[in-house]
Short mmCIF file of C-alpha atoms in Angstrom, two decimals:
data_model
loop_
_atom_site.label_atom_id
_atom_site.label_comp_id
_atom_site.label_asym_id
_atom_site.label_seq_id
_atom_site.Cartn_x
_atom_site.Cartn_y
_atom_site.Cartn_z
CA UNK A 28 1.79 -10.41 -34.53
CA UNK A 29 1.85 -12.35 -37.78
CA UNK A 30 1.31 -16.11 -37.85
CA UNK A 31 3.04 -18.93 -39.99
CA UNK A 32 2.71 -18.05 -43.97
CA UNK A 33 3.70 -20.28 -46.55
CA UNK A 34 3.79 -20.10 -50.20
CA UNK A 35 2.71 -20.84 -52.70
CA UNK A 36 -0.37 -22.33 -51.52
CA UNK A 37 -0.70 -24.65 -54.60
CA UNK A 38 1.78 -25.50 -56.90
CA UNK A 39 1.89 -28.44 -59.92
CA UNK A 40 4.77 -29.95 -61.33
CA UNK A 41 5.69 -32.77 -63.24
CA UNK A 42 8.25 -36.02 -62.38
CA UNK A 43 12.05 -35.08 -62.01
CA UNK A 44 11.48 -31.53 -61.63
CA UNK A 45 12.19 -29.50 -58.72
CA UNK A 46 10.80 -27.31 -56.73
CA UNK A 47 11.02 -24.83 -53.59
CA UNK A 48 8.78 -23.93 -50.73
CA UNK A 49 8.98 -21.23 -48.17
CA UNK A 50 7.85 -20.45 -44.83
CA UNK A 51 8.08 -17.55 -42.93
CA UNK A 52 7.67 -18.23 -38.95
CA UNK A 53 5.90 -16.96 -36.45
CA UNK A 54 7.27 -13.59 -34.85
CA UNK A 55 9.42 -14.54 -32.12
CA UNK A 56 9.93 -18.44 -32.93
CA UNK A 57 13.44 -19.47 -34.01
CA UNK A 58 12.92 -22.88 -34.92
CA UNK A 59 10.80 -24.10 -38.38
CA UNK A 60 9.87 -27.72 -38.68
CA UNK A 61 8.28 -29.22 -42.04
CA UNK A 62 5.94 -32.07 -42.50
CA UNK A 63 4.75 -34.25 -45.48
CA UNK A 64 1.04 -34.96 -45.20
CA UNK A 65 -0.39 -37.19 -47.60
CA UNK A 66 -4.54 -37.69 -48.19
CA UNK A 67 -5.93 -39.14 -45.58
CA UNK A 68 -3.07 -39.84 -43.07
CA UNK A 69 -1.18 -37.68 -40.83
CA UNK A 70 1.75 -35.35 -41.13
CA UNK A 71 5.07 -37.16 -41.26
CA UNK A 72 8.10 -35.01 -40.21
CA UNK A 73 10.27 -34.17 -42.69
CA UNK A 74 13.28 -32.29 -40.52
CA UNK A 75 13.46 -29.10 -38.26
CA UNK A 76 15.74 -26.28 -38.17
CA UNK A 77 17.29 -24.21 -35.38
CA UNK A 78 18.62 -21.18 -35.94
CA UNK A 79 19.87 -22.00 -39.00
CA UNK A 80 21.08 -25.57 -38.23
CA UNK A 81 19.04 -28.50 -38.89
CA UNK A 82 18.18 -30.15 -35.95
CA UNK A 83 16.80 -33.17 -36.50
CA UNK A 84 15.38 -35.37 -39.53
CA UNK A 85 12.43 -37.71 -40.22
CA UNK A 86 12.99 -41.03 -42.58
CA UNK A 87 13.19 -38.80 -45.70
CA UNK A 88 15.60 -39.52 -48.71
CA UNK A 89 18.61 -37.02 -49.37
CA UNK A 90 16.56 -34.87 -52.04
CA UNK A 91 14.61 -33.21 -49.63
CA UNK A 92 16.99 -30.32 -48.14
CA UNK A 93 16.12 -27.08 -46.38
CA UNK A 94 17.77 -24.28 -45.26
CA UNK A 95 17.18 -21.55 -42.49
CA UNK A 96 17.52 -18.13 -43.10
CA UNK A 97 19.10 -15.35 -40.29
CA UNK A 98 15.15 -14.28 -39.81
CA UNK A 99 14.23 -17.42 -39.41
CA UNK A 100 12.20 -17.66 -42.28
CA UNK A 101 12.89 -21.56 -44.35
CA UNK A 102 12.72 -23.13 -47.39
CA UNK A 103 12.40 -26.70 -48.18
CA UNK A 104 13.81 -28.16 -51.30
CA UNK A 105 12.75 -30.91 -53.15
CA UNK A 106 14.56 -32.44 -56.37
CA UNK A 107 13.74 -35.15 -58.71
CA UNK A 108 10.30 -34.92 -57.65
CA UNK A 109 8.26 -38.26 -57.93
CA UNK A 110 4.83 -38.98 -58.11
CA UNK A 111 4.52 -39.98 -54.71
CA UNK A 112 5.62 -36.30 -53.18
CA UNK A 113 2.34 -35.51 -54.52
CA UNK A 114 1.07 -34.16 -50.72
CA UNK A 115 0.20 -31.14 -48.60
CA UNK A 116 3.82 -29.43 -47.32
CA UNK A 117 3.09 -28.16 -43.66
CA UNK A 118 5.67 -25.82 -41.97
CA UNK A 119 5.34 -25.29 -38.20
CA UNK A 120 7.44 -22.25 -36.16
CA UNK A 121 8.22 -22.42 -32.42
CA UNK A 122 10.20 -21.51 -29.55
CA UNK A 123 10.63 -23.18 -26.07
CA UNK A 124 10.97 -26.02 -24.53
CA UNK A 125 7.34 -26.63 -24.62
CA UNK A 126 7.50 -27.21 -28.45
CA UNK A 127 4.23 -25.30 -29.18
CA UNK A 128 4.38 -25.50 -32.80
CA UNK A 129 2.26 -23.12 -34.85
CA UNK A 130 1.50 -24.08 -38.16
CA UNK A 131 0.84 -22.36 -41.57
CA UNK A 132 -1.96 -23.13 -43.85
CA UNK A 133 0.48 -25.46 -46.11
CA UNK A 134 1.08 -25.58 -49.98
CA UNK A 135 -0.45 -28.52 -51.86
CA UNK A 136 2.01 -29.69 -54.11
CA UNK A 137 0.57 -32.03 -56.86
CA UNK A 138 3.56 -34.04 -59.39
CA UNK A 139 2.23 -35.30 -62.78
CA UNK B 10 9.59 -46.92 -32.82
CA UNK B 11 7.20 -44.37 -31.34
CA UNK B 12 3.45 -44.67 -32.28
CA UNK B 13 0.54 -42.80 -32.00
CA UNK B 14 -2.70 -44.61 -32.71
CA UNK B 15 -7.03 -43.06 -32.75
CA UNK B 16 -9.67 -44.37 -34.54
CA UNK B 17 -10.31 -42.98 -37.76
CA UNK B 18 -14.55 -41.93 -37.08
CA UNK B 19 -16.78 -40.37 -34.41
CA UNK B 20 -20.01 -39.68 -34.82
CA UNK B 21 -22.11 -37.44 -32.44
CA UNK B 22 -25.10 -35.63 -32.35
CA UNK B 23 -25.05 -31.79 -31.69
CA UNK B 24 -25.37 -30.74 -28.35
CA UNK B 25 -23.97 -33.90 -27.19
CA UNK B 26 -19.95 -34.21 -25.82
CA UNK B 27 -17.40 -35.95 -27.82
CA UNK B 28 -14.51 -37.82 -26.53
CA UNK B 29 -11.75 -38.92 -28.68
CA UNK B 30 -9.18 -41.21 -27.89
CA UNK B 31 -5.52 -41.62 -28.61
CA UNK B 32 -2.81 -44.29 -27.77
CA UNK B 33 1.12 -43.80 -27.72
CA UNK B 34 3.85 -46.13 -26.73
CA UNK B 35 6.65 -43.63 -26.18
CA UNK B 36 7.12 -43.57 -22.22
CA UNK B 37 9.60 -40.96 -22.93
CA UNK B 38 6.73 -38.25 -24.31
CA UNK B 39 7.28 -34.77 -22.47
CA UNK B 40 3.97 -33.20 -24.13
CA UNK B 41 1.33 -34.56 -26.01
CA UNK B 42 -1.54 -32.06 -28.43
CA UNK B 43 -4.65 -32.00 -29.37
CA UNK B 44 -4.61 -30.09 -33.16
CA UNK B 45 -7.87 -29.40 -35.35
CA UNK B 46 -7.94 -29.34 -39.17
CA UNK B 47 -10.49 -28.30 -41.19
CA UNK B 48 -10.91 -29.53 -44.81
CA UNK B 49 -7.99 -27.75 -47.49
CA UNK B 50 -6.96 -26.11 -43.98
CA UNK B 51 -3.47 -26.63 -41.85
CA UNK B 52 -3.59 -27.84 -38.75
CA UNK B 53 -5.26 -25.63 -35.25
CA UNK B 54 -3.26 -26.00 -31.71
CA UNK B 55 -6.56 -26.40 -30.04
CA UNK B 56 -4.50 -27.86 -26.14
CA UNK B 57 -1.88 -29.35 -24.98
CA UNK B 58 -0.71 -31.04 -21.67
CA UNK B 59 2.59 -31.87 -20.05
CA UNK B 60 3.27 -35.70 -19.47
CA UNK B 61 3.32 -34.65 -15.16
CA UNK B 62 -0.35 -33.38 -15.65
CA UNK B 63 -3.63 -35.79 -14.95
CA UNK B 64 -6.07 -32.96 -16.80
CA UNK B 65 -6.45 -29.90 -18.60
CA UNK B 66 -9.86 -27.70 -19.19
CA UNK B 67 -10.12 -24.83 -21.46
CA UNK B 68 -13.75 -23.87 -21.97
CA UNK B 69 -15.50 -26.46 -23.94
CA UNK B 70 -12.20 -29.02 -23.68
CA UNK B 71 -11.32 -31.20 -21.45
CA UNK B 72 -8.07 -33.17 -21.82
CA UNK B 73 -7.22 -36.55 -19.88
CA UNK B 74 -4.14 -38.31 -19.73
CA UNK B 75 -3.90 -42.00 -18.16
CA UNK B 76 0.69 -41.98 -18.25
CA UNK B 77 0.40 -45.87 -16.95
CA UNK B 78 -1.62 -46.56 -19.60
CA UNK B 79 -0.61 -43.85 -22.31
CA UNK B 80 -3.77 -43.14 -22.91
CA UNK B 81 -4.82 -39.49 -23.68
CA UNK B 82 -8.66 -38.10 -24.67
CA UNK B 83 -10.13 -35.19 -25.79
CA UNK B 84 -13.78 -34.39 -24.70
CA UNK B 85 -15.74 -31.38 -26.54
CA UNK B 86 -18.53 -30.41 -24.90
CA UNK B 87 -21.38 -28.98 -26.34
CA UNK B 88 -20.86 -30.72 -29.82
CA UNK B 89 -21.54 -27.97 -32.75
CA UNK B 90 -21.83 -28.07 -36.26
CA UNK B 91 -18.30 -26.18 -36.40
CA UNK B 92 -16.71 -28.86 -34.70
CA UNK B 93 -16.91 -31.51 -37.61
CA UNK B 94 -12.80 -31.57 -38.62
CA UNK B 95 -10.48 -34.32 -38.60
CA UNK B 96 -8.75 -34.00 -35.14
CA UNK B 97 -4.87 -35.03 -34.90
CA UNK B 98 -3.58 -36.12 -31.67
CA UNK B 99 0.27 -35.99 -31.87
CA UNK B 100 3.36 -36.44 -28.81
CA UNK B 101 6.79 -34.98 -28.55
CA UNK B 102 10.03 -36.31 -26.63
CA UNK B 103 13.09 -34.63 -25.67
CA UNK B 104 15.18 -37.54 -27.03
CA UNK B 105 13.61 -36.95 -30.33
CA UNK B 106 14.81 -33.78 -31.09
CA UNK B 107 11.27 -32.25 -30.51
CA UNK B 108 9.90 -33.59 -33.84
CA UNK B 109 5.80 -34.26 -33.36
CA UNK B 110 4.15 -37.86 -33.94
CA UNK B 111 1.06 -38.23 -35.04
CA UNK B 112 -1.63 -40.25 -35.00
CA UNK B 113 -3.89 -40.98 -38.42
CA UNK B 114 -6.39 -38.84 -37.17
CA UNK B 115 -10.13 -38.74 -36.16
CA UNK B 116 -13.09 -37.58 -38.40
CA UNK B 117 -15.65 -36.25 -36.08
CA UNK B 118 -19.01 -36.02 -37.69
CA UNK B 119 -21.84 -34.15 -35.90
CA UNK B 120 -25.72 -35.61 -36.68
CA UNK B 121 -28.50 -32.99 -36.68
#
């Protein structure tokens, strides 16, 4: 059984560009939820996906967008990047009511 | 809105317990987790524990939750050098469409 993977794990852009992360879930899990987690603080939630539909979505502007895939892997999209996006991306798979979320290692996303 | 509140430092000395605290105001909370993260690292389900239960153990861990006064600990017994991490507690509610809150986190730092 594979965990939660994520790439890339580090990635550097500059402002107003755009970029694309990816998660693959956990075997089994059908829903992917992403967090923002700048230094020092704790993850924010960014949205969460459900076979295919999102499901739900944190206090995040429009130009973050995501999409699920039919394996339930997910990207999250982020355009006109700003400095501020400058973070660690975290992508969690579950499944269940319990809302066990396993997470993958992240990708550290850095905006000059 | 929902909030999840620890303090941001504990230090122990190995071979002694820990206990770290947490604070939510959401009455509604279902489940509330205990994760682990290690420097450059994602985060580490290390428990959980549903809103009906008084206590978990598993091994070293020992969850507590006071529901009157939403008040939930950890307690790691045994304190070891490869405990030092910045622990995140974090709560879920079905009326939230199962996103996680978290709480700042704690550093735990283990003395010699």
């Amino acid at each position: 059984e594979t965990g939660v993977t994520q790439s890339p794990t580090h990635l550097i852009k500059t402002r107003g560009q755009q970029v694309t992360l990816r998660c693959s879930s956990q075997s089994g899990h059908n829903t992917v939820s992403w967090y923002q987690q700048a230094l020092g603080q704790g993850p924010q939630f960014i949205f969460q996906y459900y076979r295919e539909e999102e499901n739900g979505r944190g206090n995040f502007p429009p130009r973050f967008s995501g999409l699920q895939f039919p394996n339930y892997s997910s990207e999250l999209n982020v355009n006109a990047l700003e400095l501020d996006d400058s973070a660690l991306y975290l992508c969690a798979s579950s499944s269940g009511q319990e809302n066990i979320q396993y997470f993958g290692a992240g990708t550290r996303l850095s905006v000059l | 809105g929902e909030d999840v509140e620890q303090s941001l430092f504990l230090s122990v000395r190995e071979g002694d317990s820990s206990v770290i605290n947490c604070t939510y105001t959401d009455s509604s909370s279902t489940y509330l987790y205990w994760y682990k993260q290690e420097p450059g690292a994602g985060l580490q389900l290390l428990t959980y524990i549903f809103s009906n239960m008084d206590m978990k153990q598993d091994q070293r861990l020992t969850v507590l939750l006071n529901k009157k006064d939403k008040h939930l600990s950890l307690r790691i017994a045994d304190t070891q050098t490869g405990d030092s991490a910045i622990y995140f507690c974090a709560e879920t509610a079905m009326d939230s469409n199962y996103q996680l809150i978290w709480g700042a986190g704690t550093k735990l730092i283990i003395k010699p």
